[in-house]
Tab-separated table of C-alpha atoms in Angstrom:
chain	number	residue	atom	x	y	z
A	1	UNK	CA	-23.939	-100.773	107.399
A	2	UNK	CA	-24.258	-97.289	107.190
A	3	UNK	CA	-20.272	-95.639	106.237
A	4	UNK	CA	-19.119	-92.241	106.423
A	5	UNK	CA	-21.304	-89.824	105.145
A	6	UNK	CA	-20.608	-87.646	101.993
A	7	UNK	CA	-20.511	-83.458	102.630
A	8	UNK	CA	-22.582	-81.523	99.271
A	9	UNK	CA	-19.420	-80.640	98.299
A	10	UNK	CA	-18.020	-84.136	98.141
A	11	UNK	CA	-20.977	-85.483	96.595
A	12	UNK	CA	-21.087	-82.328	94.179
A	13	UNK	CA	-17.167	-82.420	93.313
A	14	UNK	CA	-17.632	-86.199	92.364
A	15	UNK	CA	-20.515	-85.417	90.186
A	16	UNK	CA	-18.986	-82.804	88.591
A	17	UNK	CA	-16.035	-85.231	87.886
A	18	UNK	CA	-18.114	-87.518	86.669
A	19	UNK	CA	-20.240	-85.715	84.634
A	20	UNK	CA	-17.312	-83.532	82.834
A	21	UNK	CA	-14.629	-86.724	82.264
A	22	UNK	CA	-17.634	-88.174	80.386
A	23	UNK	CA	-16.125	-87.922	76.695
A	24	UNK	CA	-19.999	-88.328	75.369
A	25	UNK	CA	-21.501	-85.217	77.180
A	26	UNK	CA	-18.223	-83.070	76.593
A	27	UNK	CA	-19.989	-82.879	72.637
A	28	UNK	CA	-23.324	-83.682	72.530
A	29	UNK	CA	-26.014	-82.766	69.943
A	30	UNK	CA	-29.673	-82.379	71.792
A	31	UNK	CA	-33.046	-81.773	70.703
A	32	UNK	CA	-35.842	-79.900	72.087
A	33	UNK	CA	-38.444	-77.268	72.221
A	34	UNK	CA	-37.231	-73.738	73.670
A	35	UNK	CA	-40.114	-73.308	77.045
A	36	UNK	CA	-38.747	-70.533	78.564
A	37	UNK	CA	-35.937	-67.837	77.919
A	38	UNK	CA	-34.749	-65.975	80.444
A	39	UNK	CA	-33.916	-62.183	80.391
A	40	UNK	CA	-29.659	-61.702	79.969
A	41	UNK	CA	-27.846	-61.312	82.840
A	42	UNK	CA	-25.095	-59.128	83.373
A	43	UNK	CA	-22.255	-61.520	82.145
A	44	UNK	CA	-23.992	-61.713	78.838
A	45	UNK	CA	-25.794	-65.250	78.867
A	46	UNK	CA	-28.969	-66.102	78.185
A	47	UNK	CA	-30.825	-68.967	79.728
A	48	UNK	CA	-33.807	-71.107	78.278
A	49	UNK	CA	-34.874	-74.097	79.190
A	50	UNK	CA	-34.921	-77.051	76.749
A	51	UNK	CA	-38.281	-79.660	76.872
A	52	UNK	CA	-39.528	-82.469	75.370
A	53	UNK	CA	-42.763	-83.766	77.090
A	54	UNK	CA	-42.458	-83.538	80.608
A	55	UNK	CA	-38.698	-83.911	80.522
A	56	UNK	CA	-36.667	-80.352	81.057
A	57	UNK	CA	-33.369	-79.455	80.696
A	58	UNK	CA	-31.551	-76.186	81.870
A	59	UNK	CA	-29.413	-74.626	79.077
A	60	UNK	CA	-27.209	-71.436	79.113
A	61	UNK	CA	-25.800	-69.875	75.790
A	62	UNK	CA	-22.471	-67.462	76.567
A	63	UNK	CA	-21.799	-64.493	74.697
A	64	UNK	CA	-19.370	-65.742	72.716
A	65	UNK	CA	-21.546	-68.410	70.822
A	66	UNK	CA	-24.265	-65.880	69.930
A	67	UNK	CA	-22.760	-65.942	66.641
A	68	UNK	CA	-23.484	-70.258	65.851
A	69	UNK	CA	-27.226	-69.813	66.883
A	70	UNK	CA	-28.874	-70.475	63.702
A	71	UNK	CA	-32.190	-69.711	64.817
A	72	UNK	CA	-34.680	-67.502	67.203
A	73	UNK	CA	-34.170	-68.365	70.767
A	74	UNK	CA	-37.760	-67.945	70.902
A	75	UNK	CA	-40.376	-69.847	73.068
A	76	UNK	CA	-42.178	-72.983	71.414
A	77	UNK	CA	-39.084	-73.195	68.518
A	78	UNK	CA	-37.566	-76.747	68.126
A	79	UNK	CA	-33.918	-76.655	67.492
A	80	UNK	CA	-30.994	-79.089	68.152
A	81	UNK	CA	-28.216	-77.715	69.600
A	82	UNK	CA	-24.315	-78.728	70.060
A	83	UNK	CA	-22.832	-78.059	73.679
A	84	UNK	CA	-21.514	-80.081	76.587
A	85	UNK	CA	-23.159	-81.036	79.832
A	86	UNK	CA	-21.819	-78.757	82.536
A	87	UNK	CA	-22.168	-79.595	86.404
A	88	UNK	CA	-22.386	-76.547	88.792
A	89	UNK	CA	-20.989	-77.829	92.053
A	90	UNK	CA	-22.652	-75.221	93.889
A	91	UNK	CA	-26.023	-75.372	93.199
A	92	UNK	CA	-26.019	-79.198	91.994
A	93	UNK	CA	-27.524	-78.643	88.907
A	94	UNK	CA	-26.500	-79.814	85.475
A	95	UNK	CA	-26.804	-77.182	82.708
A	96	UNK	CA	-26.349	-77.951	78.681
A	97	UNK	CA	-24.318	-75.124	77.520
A	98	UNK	CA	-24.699	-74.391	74.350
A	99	UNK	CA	-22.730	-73.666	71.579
A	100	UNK	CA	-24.131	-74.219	68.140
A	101	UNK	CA	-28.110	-74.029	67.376
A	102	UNK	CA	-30.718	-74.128	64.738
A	103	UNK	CA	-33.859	-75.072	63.725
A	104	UNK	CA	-35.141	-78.670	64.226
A	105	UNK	CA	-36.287	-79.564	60.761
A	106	UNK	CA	-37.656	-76.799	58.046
A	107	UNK	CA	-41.257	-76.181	59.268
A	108	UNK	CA	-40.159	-75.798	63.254
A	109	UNK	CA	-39.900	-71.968	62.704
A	110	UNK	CA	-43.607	-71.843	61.092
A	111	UNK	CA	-44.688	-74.309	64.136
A	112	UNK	CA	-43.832	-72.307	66.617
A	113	UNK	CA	-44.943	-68.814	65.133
A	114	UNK	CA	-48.605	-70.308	64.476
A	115	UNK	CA	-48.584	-71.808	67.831
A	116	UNK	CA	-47.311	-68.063	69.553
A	117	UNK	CA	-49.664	-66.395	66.930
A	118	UNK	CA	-53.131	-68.272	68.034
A	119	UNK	CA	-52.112	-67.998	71.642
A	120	UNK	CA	-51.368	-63.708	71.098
A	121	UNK	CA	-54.445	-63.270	68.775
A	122	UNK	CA	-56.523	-65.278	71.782
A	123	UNK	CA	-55.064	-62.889	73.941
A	124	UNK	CA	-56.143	-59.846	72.018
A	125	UNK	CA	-52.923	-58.541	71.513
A	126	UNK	CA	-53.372	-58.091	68.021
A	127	UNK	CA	-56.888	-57.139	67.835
A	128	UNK	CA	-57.889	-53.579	65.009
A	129	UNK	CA	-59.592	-51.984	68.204
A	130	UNK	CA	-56.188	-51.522	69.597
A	131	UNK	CA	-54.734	-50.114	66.947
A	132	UNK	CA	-54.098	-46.455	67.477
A	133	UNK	CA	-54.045	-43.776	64.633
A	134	UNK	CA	-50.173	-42.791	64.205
A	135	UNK	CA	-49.922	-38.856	64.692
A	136	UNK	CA	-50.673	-36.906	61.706
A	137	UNK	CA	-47.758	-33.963	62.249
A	138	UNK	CA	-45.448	-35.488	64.584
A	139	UNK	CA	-42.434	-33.052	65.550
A	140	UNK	CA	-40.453	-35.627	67.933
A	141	UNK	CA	-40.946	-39.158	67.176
A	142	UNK	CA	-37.910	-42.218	68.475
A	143	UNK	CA	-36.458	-44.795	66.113
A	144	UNK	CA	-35.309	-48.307	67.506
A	145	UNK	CA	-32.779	-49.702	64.660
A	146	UNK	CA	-28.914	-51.240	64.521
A	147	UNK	CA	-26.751	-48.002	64.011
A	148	UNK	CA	-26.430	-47.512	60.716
A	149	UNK	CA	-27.861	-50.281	58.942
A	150	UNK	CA	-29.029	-49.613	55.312
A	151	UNK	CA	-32.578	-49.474	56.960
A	152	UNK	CA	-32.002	-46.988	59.245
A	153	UNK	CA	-30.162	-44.737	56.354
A	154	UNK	CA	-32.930	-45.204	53.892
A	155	UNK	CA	-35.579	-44.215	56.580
A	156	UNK	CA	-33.807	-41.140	57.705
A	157	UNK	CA	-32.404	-40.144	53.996
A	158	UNK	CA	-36.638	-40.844	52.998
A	159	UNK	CA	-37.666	-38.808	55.870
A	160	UNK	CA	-35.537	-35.616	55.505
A	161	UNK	CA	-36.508	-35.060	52.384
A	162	UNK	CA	-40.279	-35.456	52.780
A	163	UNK	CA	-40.704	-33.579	56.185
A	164	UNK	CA	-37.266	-32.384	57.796
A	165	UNK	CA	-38.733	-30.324	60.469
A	166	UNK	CA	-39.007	-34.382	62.422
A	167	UNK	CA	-36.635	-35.129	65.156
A	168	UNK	CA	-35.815	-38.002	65.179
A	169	UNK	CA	-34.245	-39.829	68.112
A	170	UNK	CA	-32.489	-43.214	67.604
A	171	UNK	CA	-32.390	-46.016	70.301
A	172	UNK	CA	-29.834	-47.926	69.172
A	173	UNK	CA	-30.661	-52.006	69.427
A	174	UNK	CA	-29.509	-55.233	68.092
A	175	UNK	CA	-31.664	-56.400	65.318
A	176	UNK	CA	-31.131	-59.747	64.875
A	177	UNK	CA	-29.559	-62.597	66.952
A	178	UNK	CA	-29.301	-63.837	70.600
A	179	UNK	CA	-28.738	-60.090	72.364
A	180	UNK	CA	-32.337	-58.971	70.174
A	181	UNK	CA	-34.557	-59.967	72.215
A	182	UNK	CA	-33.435	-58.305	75.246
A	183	UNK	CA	-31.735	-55.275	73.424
A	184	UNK	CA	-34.748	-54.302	71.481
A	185	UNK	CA	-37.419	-54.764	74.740
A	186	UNK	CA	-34.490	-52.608	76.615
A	187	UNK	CA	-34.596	-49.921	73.528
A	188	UNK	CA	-38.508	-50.043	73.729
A	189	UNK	CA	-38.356	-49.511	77.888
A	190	UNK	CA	-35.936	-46.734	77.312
A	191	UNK	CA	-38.208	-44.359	74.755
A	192	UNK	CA	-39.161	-41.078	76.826
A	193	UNK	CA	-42.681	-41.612	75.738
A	194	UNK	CA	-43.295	-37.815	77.483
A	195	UNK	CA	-40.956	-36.593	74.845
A	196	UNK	CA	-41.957	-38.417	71.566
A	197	UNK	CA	-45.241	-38.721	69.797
A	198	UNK	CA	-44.305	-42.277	68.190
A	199	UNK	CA	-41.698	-45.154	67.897
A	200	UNK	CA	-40.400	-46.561	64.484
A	201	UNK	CA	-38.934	-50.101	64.756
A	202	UNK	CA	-36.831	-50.075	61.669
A	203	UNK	CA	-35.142	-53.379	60.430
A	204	UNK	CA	-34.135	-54.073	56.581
A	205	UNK	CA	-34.354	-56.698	54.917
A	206	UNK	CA	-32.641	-60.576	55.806
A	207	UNK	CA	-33.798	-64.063	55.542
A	208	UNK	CA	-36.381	-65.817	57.150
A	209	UNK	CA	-34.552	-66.556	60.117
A	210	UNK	CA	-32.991	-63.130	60.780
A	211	UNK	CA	-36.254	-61.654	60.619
A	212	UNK	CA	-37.876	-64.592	63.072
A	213	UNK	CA	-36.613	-62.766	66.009
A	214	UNK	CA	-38.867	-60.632	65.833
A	215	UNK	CA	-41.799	-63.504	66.391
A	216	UNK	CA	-40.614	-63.448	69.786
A	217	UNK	CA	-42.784	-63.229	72.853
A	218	UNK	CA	-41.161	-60.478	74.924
A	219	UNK	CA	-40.813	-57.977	71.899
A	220	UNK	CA	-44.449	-58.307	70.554
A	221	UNK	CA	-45.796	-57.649	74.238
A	222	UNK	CA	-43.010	-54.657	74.541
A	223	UNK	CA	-44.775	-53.505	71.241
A	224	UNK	CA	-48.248	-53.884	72.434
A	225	UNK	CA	-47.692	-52.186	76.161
A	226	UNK	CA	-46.051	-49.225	74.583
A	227	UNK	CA	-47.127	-46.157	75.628
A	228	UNK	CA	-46.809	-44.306	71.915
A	229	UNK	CA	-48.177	-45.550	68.964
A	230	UNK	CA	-45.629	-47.856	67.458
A	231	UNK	CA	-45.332	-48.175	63.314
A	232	UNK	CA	-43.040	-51.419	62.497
A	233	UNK	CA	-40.864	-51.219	59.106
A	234	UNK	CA	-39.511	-54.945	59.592
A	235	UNK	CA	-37.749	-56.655	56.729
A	236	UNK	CA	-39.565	-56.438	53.345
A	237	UNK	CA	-43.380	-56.150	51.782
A	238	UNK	CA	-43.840	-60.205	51.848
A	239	UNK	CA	-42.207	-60.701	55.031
A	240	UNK	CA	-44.848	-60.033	58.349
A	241	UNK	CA	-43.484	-60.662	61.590
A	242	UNK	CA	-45.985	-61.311	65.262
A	243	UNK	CA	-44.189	-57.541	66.189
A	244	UNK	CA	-46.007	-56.429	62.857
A	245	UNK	CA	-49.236	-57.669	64.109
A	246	UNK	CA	-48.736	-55.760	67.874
A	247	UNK	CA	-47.565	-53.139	66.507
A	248	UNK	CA	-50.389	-50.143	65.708
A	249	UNK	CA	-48.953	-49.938	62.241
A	250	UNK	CA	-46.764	-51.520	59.548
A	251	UNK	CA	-45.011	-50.421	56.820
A	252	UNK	CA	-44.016	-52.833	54.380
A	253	UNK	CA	-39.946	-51.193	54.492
A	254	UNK	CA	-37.976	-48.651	56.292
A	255	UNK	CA	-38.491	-46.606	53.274
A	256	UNK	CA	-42.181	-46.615	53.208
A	257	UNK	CA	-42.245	-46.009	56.636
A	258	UNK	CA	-40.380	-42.632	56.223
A	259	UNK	CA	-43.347	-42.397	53.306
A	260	UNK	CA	-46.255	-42.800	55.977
A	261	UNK	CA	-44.955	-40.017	58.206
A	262	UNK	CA	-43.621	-37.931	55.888
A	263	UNK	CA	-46.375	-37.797	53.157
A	264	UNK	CA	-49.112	-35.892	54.943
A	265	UNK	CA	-46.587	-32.861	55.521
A	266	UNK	CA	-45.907	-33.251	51.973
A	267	UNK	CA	-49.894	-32.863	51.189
A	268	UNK	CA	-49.927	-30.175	53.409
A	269	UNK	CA	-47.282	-28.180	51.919
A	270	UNK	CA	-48.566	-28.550	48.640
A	271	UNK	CA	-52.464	-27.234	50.233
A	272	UNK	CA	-50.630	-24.471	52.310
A	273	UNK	CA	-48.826	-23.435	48.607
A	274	UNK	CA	-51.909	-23.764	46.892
A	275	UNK	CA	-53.777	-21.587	48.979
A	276	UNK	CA	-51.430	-18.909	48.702
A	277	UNK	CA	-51.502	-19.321	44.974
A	278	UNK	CA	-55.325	-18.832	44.950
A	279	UNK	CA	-55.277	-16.063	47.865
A	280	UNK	CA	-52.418	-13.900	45.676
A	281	UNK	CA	-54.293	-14.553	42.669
A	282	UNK	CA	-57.685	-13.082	44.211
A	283	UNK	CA	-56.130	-10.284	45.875
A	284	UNK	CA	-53.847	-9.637	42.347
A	285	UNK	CA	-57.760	-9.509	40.795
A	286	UNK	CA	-59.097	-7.607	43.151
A	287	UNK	CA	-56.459	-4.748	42.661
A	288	UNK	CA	-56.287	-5.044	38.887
A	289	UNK	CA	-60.349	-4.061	38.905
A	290	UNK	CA	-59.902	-1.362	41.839
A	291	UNK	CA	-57.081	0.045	39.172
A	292	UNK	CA	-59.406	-0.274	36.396
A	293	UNK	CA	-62.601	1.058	38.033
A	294	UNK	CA	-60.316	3.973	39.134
A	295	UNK	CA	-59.096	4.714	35.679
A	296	UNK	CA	-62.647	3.823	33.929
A	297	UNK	CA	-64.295	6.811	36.638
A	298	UNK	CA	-61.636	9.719	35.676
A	299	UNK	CA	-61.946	8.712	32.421
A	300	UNK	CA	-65.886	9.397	32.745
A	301	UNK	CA	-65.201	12.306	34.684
A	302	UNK	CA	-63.002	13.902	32.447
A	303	UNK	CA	-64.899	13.144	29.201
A	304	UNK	CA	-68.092	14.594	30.864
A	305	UNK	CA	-66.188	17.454	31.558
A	306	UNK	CA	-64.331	17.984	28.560
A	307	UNK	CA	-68.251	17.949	26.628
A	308	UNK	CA	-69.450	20.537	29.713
A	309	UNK	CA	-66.454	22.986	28.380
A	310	UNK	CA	-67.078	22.690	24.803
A	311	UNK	CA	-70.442	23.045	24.870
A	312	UNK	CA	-69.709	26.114	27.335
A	313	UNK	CA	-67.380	27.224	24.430
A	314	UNK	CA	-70.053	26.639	21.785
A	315	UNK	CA	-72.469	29.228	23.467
A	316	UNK	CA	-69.779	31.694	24.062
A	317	UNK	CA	-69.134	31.819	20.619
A	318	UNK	CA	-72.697	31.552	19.456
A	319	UNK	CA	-73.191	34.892	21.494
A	320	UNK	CA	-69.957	36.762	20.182
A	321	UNK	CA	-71.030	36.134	16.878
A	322	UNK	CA	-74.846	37.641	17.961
A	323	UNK	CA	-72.789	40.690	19.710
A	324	UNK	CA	-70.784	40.738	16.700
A	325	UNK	CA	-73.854	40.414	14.178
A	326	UNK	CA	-75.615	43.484	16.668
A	327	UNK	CA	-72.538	45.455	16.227
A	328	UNK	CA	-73.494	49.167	14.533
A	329	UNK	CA	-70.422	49.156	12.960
A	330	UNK	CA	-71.283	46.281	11.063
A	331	UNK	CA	-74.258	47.645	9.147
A	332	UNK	CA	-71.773	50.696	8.454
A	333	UNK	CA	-69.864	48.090	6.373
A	334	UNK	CA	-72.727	46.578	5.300
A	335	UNK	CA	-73.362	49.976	3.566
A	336	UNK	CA	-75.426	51.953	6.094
A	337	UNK	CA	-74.663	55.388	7.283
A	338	UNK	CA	-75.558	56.693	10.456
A	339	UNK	CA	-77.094	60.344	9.575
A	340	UNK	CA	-77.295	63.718	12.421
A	341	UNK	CA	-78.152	67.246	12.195
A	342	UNK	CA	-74.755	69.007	11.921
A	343	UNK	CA	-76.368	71.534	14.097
A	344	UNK	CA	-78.130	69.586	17.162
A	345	UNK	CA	-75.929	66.559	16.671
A	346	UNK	CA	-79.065	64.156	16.520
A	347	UNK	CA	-79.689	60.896	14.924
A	348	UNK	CA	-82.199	61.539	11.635
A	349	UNK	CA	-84.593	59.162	12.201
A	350	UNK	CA	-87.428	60.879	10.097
A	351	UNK	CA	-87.935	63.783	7.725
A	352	UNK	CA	-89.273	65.915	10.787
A	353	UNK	CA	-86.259	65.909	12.289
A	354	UNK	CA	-84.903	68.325	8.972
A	355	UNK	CA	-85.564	71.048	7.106
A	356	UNK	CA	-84.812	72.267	3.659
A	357	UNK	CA	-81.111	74.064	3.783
A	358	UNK	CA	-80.024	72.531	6.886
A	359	UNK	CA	-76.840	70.895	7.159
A	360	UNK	CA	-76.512	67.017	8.433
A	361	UNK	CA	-73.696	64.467	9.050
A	362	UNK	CA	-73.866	61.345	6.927
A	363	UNK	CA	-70.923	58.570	9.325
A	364	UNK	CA	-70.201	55.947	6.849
A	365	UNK	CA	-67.917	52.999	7.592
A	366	UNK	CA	-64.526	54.643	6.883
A	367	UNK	CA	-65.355	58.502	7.624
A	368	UNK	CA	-68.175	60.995	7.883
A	369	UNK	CA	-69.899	63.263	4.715
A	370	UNK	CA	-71.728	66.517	5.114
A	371	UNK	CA	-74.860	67.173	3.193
A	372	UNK	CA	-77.504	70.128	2.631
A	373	UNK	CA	-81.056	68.898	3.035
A	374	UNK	CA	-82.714	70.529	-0.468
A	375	UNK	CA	-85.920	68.783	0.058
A	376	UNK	CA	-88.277	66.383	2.223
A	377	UNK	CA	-90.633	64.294	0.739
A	378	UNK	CA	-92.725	60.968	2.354
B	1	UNK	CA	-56.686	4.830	54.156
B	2	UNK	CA	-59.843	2.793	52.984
B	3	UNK	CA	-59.321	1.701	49.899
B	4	UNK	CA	-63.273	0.478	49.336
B	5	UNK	CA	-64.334	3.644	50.867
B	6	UNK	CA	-62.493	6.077	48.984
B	7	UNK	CA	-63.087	3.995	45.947
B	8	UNK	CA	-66.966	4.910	46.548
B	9	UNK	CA	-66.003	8.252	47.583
B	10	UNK	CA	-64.391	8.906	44.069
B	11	UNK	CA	-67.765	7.676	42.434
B	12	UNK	CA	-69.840	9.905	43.936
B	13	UNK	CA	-67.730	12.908	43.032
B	14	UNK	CA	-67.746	11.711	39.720
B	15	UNK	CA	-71.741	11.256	39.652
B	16	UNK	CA	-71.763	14.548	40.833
B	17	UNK	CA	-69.386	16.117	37.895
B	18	UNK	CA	-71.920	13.788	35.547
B	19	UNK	CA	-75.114	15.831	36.897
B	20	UNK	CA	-75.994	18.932	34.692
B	21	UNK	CA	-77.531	20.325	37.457
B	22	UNK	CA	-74.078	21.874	39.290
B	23	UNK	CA	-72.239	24.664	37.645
B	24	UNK	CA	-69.707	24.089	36.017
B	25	UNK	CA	-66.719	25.707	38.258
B	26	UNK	CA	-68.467	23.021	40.944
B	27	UNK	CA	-67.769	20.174	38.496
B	28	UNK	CA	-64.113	21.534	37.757
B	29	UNK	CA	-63.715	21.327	41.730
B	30	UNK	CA	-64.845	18.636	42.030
B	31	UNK	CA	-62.580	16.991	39.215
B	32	UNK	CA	-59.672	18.496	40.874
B	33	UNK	CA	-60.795	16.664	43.751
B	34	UNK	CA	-61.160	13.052	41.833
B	35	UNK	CA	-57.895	13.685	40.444
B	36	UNK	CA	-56.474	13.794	43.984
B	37	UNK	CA	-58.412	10.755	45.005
B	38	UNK	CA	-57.533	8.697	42.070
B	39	UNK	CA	-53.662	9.505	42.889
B	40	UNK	CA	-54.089	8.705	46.181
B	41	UNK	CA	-55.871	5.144	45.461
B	42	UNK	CA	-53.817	4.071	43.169
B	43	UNK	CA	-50.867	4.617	45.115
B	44	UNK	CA	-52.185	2.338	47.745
B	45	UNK	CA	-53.163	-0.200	45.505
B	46	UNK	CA	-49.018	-0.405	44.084
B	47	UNK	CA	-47.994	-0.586	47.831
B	48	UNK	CA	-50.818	-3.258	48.704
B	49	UNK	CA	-49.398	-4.695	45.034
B	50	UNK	CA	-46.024	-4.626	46.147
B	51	UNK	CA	-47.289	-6.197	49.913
B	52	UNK	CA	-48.791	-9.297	48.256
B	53	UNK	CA	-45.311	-9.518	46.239
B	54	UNK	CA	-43.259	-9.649	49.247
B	55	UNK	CA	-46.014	-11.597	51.388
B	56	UNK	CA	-45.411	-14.145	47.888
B	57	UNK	CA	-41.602	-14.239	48.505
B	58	UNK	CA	-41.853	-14.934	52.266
B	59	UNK	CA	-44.405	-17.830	51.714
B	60	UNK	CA	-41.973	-19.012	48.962
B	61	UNK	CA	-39.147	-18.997	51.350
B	62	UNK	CA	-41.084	-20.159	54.124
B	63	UNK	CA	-42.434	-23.263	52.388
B	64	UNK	CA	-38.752	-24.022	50.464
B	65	UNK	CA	-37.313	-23.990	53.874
B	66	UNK	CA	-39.415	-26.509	55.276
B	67	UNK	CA	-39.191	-28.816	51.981
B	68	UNK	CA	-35.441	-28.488	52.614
């Protein structure tokens, strides 16, 4: 006998009753695997989905619980969580929401990266051809880190002092947690790849599961489809991460990623200063022999010269001293006279020239003495 | 001013006051000229000198700004 029929909303209003007097499903612990997260909406909750074969169950975590999850609300993690069964009239549906997780047993973390690491790798995602070579000089380049962190400090502090001419642009994103996922593929969507030559995902260090969020599906893909070449400085040297593996390069910490950009402007500095050492040097060289070959050719010229004069002053005195040996006045002191006839006034130059009686001129060096010839003889 | 050039231009007047051949007043000339030469060459060689020293400074400055 067929009674009154129920409206949805009757049917829904008694479920919901029934399903939130229950004193069992107002605290219940459940566990699963995580098989799908979905992206935040605007009230701040994420949704996932909670299996366990081919069972499913529809969970929703609200803002105000991020804090309790314990673990990476990452796809193919196990975790048991602590919530209460919820009944949404509207729709029908029954939703766990949750307000405590973490991992389900010690190795579920490790389980689930393997598992999300073979299916990536199959993929390609992390293959060495992909891998593109991080710019050499970049000017601009965009950092994705939690403001502030001891990461980001030590990357920036690093980085001024090995190459300050870098601009650096920080995205601002939540590192670890329930709001990463979405808040660092958000930061990654938001770089103005037309204005930056690179992106720096800089995280310091934590434990295991802090640093597990970044195993997550959506963030390694958001690394891989960037359009800049990303370099990952993600917790410390032992810890690697499936973003490490998309990403074109890692460093092993914030600080040595400041090191791999900053470095070759260091080397270059140090070649540019170099140079200029071994260019001043040569020049310095150059001029120093110029100076000397300058110095070493008037030196030449004026010793040649000097010998030129001096010999020029030799033979002038050479011949003054022949003038001076030629001079008649000379033999007069020597002791020879210079004789004439008084009369004619000419030289005696032989015993023709005189006759007995005449009178003749005898010059001497100091005067003159006159003389009568008494005789001639040969 | 060519510094190579007048450098060879200064050797050749100094070949020339080496070669007994010219008179002597011609060699004193041309001394007077290599004198002038020799002035003039290594006055350019303080300023290029004093170039490379500022040149220095400026790469110096350039390169402490940047490490900065």
């Amino acid at each position: 006998m067929a009674g009154q029929p129920l409206t949805v909303s009757q049917i829904n209003l008694y479920l919901k009753t029934l399903v939130e007097t229950d004193v069992l499903l107002d605290d219940v612990w459940i566990a699963g695997e995580i098989t799908s997260v979905k992206s935040f909406q605007m009230g701040g909750q994420l949704y996932l989905t909670l299996s366990e074969g081919d069972a499913q169950l529809s969970c929703v975590v609200y803002e105000s619980f991020f804090g309790n999850i314990k673990c990476p609300l990452v796809n193919g993690v196990k975790i048991r969580a602590r919530g209460k069964i919820r009944f949404y009239q509207k729709r029908g549906t029954v939703t766990f929401q949750i307000a405590y997780a973490e991992p389900a047993g010690t190795g579920a973390l490790a389980e689930s990266f393997e598992k999300l690491k073979a299916k990536l790798t199959a993929e390609g995602l992390f293959d060495l051809a992909r891998k593109r070579p991080l710019p050499e000089f970049p000017t601009r380049i965009c950092v994705i880190s939690s403001p502030e962190s001891a990461g980001l400090v030590d990357f920036k502090t690093v980085l001024k002092s090995l190459a300050p001419s870098v601009q650096v642009i920080v995205i601002h994103a939540v590192m670890q947690g329930v709001q990463c996922r979405a808040s660092v593929v958000g930061a990654l969507k938001s770089v103005p790849h037309a204005e930056v030559e690179m992106v720096v995902i800089v995280r310091g260090g934590g434990s295991a599961e802090d640093l597990a969020w970044f195993n997550d599906e959506a963030i390694v893909r958001a690394i891989s489809a960037a359009r800049v070449p990303v370099l990952t400085a993600i917790g410390h040297e032992v810890d690697t991460t499936l973003s490490d593996y998309a990403a074109d390069h890692r460093a092993a910490t914030p600080t040595d990623a400041a090191k791999i950009i900053g470095f070759p402007f260091q080397a270059a500095i140090q070649k540019i200063t170099s140079l200029i050492e071994k260019a001043s040097l040569a020049l310095n060289f150059q001029l120093s022999s110029m100076e000397s070959q300058v110095s070493e050719l008037i030196s030449h010229a004026q010793l040649h010269l000097h010998h030129r004069v001096s010999s020029a002053d030799e033979a002038i005195k050479f011949l003054l001293h022949r003038a001076h040996q030629a001079n008649p006045a000379f033999r007069l002191l020597q002791g020879y006279s210079i004789c004439r006839n008084t009369k004619s006034g000419k030289i005696i130059k032989s015993i023709q020239d005189v006759r007995p009686n005449d009178t003749i001129t005898a010059t001497v060096a100091n005067g003159s003495i006159s003389a009568v010839v008494t005789q001639t003889q040969l | 001013m060519k510094i190579q050039a007048t450098l060879s231009q200064l050797e050749s007047l100094v070949a020339q006051i080496e070669d007994q051949d010219i008179d002597l007043d011609e060699a004193v000339k041309n001394y007077g000229e290599s004198i002038k030469l020799a002035q003039k060459l290594l006055d350019e060689l303080t300023k290029a000198k004093t170039k490379i020293t500022k040149l220095n400074h400026q790469a110096d400055a350039m390169i402490s700004s940047e490490i900065q």
